[in-house]
Amino acid sequence: MYRPFLLVALRRPRLWPALLSGAWAFRSKDWYRKAPFLPLPSKAYMRWRLETAYGEPDAVPPADEIARFVTWSAEMRRRMRPDRRVPLAVKLLLIVGLAAFMVWVNLRAGDVEGALDAAAAAGYPGLFAVSVVSGFNVVWPVPVAWFYPFLIEAGFGPVPTLATIAVGMTGGDLLGYLIGNTTRNISSYRLARFRVRAEAWHARHRFLPLALLFLYAAFVPLPNELLVIPMAYMRYSMAAVMAAVLFGNVIFNTLMAMGVSLIFGAGG
């Protein structure tokens, strides 16, 4: 009964989100009471759907039709969700306020050492806050991982330190994504043609830019916003962009921490 869908999942991993979404949407109400205790459609429901579609309850739908159906149904469910978009004016106020706050933090810090001393005194929450500001590199061009030996000497653990820095920097990159997304919403009519071309390019190349973003964030010592903002403008998923940046930030900060530890020495 479920074998054709499992085969499609094995052969086309890109359909996993749509398949899982469909399984959850059509799950039995009491799936948690009966083996195999998985949120799947009941066999009776599956037989009824196959009979109405193919005339036979035991019909085996072709893989291409399964792929088209799960993709279409996932898109329909997405469109039917309530519109919970934040008003554009609120987005602008939040972004401007956050950017102004980061600038204020940078000016109040005075120097890098003072900010790091404050972060060390505040523990991991302080380190996270400094990393967020560092992630938005327009404000703070020096990566926090450059001071990894100082942080280790201050009592921070190696793994929690790198994890906190990577997550914090990704939070700073999130501001870049919001800027790109908001810029798209307020772009004038003159940019409409460019916006259409950007979205068409996104439709043709869904995964390659994300892979390039990951490599860029992992190995290029330049602001991630140079890629994050355009990708947000082209409507790449926030979750996908932030995931690529996060994993890239983990590698980048780990390599930098290892490098400065070899040069200056560290307790880690």
mmCIF file of C-alpha atoms in Angstrom, residues 37-186:
data_model
loop_
_atom_site.group_PDB
_atom_site.id
_atom_site.type_symbol
_atom_site.label_atom_id
_atom_site.label_comp_id
_atom_site.label_asym_id
_atom_site.label_seq_id
_atom_site.Cartn_x
_atom_site.Cartn_y
_atom_site.Cartn_z
ATOM 1 C CA PHE A 37 2.271 4.260 15.660
ATOM 2 C CA LEU A 38 3.175 6.522 12.751
ATOM 3 C CA PRO A 39 1.186 9.514 11.444
ATOM 4 C CA LEU A 40 0.185 7.883 8.157
ATOM 5 C CA PRO A 41 -3.089 7.697 6.201
ATOM 6 C CA SER A 42 -5.198 4.653 6.999
ATOM 7 C CA LYS A 43 -5.220 1.774 4.534
ATOM 8 C CA ALA A 44 -8.969 2.195 4.056
ATOM 9 C CA TYR A 45 -8.482 5.825 3.096
ATOM 10 C CA MET A 46 -5.626 4.945 0.747
ATOM 11 C CA ARG A 47 -7.709 2.252 -0.962
ATOM 12 C CA TRP A 48 -10.578 4.711 -1.406
ATOM 13 C CA ARG A 49 -8.307 7.358 -2.919
ATOM 14 C CA LEU A 50 -6.753 4.841 -5.312
ATOM 15 C CA GLU A 51 -10.149 3.521 -6.356
ATOM 16 C CA THR A 52 -11.507 7.006 -7.066
ATOM 17 C CA ALA A 53 -8.383 7.900 -9.039
ATOM 18 C CA TYR A 54 -7.664 4.667 -10.927
ATOM 19 C CA GLY A 55 -10.798 2.542 -10.573
ATOM 20 C CA GLU A 56 -9.000 -0.121 -8.544
ATOM 21 C CA PRO A 57 -8.320 -0.017 -4.784
ATOM 22 C CA ASP A 58 -5.092 -1.966 -5.296
ATOM 23 C CA ALA A 59 -3.797 0.138 -8.186
ATOM 24 C CA VAL A 60 -0.142 1.167 -8.158
ATOM 25 C CA PRO A 61 0.211 4.834 -9.144
ATOM 26 C CA PRO A 62 3.198 5.747 -11.348
ATOM 27 C CA ALA A 63 6.087 7.494 -9.635
ATOM 28 C CA ASP A 64 5.683 10.638 -11.751
ATOM 29 C CA GLU A 65 2.037 10.971 -10.752
ATOM 30 C CA ILE A 66 2.905 10.519 -7.077
ATOM 31 C CA ALA A 67 5.538 13.238 -7.384
ATOM 32 C CA ARG A 68 3.122 15.624 -9.089
ATOM 33 C CA PHE A 69 0.361 14.942 -6.578
ATOM 34 C CA VAL A 70 2.414 15.399 -3.405
ATOM 35 C CA THR A 71 4.028 18.551 -4.819
ATOM 36 C CA TRP A 72 0.673 20.005 -5.849
ATOM 37 C CA SER A 73 -1.048 19.127 -2.562
ATOM 38 C CA ALA A 74 1.807 20.624 -0.525
ATOM 39 C CA GLU A 75 1.573 23.846 -2.529
ATOM 40 C CA MET A 76 -2.212 23.982 -2.070
ATOM 41 C CA ARG A 77 -1.875 23.530 1.691
ATOM 42 C CA ARG A 78 0.704 26.301 1.780
ATOM 43 C CA ARG A 79 -1.604 28.673 -0.087
ATOM 44 C CA MET A 80 -4.554 27.861 2.163
ATOM 45 C CA ARG A 81 -2.734 28.816 5.337
ATOM 46 C CA PRO A 82 -3.910 32.035 6.986
ATOM 47 C CA ASP A 83 -1.985 35.110 5.891
ATOM 48 C CA ARG A 84 0.148 36.038 8.884
ATOM 49 C CA ARG A 85 2.582 38.353 7.162
ATOM 50 C CA VAL A 86 3.947 41.197 9.214
ATOM 51 C CA PRO A 87 2.986 44.637 7.829
ATOM 52 C CA LEU A 88 5.745 46.254 5.790
ATOM 53 C CA ALA A 89 5.913 49.316 8.047
ATOM 54 C CA VAL A 90 6.514 47.078 11.062
ATOM 55 C CA LYS A 91 9.290 45.245 9.206
ATOM 56 C CA LEU A 92 10.989 48.516 8.354
ATOM 57 C CA LEU A 93 10.772 49.785 11.920
ATOM 58 C CA LEU A 94 12.159 46.539 13.320
ATOM 59 C CA ILE A 95 15.064 46.419 10.874
ATOM 60 C CA VAL A 96 15.961 50.076 11.355
ATOM 61 C CA GLY A 97 15.706 49.686 15.116
ATOM 62 C CA LEU A 98 17.873 46.573 15.159
ATOM 63 C CA ALA A 99 20.490 48.130 12.891
ATOM 64 C CA ALA A 100 20.551 51.270 15.039
ATOM 65 C CA PHE A 101 20.934 49.150 18.159
ATOM 66 C CA MET A 102 23.916 47.328 16.655
ATOM 67 C CA VAL A 103 25.562 50.612 15.723
ATOM 68 C CA TRP A 104 24.924 51.921 19.231
ATOM 69 C CA VAL A 105 26.441 48.799 20.774
ATOM 70 C CA ASN A 106 29.495 49.140 18.571
ATOM 71 C CA LEU A 107 29.965 52.801 19.499
ATOM 72 C CA ARG A 108 29.405 52.178 23.193
ATOM 73 C CA ALA A 109 31.858 49.298 23.208
ATOM 74 C CA GLY A 110 34.675 51.707 22.418
ATOM 75 C CA ASP A 111 37.125 48.968 21.507
ATOM 76 C CA VAL A 112 37.120 45.252 20.878
ATOM 77 C CA GLU A 113 38.866 44.370 24.124
ATOM 78 C CA GLY A 114 36.289 46.245 26.164
ATOM 79 C CA ALA A 115 33.458 44.429 24.440
ATOM 80 C CA LEU A 116 35.124 41.065 24.973
ATOM 81 C CA ASP A 117 35.751 41.848 28.639
ATOM 82 C CA ALA A 118 32.063 42.645 29.017
ATOM 83 C CA ALA A 119 31.142 39.440 27.190
ATOM 84 C CA ALA A 120 33.434 37.390 29.417
ATOM 85 C CA ALA A 121 31.837 38.925 32.495
ATOM 86 C CA ALA A 122 28.346 38.136 31.181
ATOM 87 C CA GLY A 123 29.195 34.543 30.218
ATOM 88 C CA TYR A 124 27.726 32.807 27.203
ATOM 89 C CA PRO A 125 24.767 35.224 26.846
ATOM 90 C CA GLY A 126 27.267 38.063 26.549
ATOM 91 C CA LEU A 127 29.338 36.101 24.043
ATOM 92 C CA PHE A 128 26.186 35.412 22.045
ATOM 93 C CA ALA A 129 25.276 39.120 21.977
ATOM 94 C CA VAL A 130 28.756 40.097 20.791
ATOM 95 C CA SER A 131 28.605 37.371 18.137
ATOM 96 C CA VAL A 132 25.276 38.666 16.823
ATOM 97 C CA VAL A 133 26.790 42.115 16.358
ATOM 98 C CA SER A 134 29.866 40.532 14.781
ATOM 99 C CA GLY A 135 27.652 38.555 12.413
ATOM 100 C CA PHE A 136 26.401 41.777 10.869
ATOM 101 C CA ASN A 137 29.877 42.550 9.577
ATOM 102 C CA VAL A 138 29.053 46.025 8.333
ATOM 103 C CA VAL A 139 29.061 47.084 11.980
ATOM 104 C CA TRP A 140 31.762 44.826 13.446
ATOM 105 C CA PRO A 141 34.249 43.661 10.795
ATOM 106 C CA VAL A 142 36.389 41.572 13.191
ATOM 107 C CA PRO A 143 35.220 37.935 13.673
ATOM 108 C CA VAL A 144 34.809 37.028 17.328
ATOM 109 C CA ALA A 145 36.614 33.732 16.724
ATOM 110 C CA TRP A 146 39.803 35.758 16.234
ATOM 111 C CA PHE A 147 39.810 36.179 20.023
ATOM 112 C CA TYR A 148 39.297 32.476 20.717
ATOM 113 C CA PRO A 149 42.473 32.179 22.871
ATOM 114 C CA PHE A 150 41.308 35.076 25.039
ATOM 115 C CA LEU A 151 37.900 33.454 25.494
ATOM 116 C CA ILE A 152 39.435 30.119 26.481
ATOM 117 C CA GLU A 153 41.683 31.837 28.999
ATOM 118 C CA ALA A 154 38.604 33.605 30.377
ATOM 119 C CA GLY A 155 37.091 30.222 31.223
ATOM 120 C CA PHE A 156 34.887 29.467 28.232
ATOM 121 C CA GLY A 157 34.730 25.879 26.984
ATOM 122 C CA PRO A 158 36.038 25.201 23.447
ATOM 123 C CA VAL A 159 32.945 23.537 21.969
ATOM 124 C CA PRO A 160 30.302 25.771 23.630
ATOM 125 C CA THR A 161 32.333 28.823 22.628
ATOM 126 C CA LEU A 162 32.455 27.895 18.947
ATOM 127 C CA ALA A 163 28.788 26.881 18.950
ATOM 128 C CA THR A 164 27.725 30.146 20.601
ATOM 129 C CA ILE A 165 29.777 32.225 18.176
ATOM 130 C CA ALA A 166 28.403 30.377 15.131
ATOM 131 C CA VAL A 167 24.780 30.696 16.240
ATOM 132 C CA GLY A 168 25.251 34.335 17.217
ATOM 133 C CA MET A 169 26.872 35.253 13.911
ATOM 134 C CA THR A 170 24.024 33.531 12.097
ATOM 135 C CA GLY A 171 21.645 35.740 14.055
ATOM 136 C CA GLY A 172 23.518 38.754 12.701
ATOM 137 C CA ASP A 173 23.270 37.350 9.185
ATOM 138 C CA LEU A 174 19.526 37.078 9.726
ATOM 139 C CA LEU A 175 19.381 40.872 9.736
ATOM 140 C CA GLY A 176 20.903 40.832 6.255
ATOM 141 C CA TYR A 177 18.208 38.416 5.110
ATOM 142 C CA LEU A 178 15.471 40.641 6.513
ATOM 143 C CA ILE A 179 16.973 43.634 4.727
ATOM 144 C CA GLY A 180 16.989 41.777 1.413
ATOM 145 C CA ASN A 181 13.442 40.536 1.894
ATOM 146 C CA THR A 182 12.146 43.968 2.839
ATOM 147 C CA THR A 183 14.009 45.610 -0.043
ATOM 148 C CA ARG A 184 12.180 43.298 -2.383
ATOM 149 C CA ASN A 185 8.831 44.328 -0.915
ATOM 150 C CA ILE A 186 9.482 48.058 -1.263
#
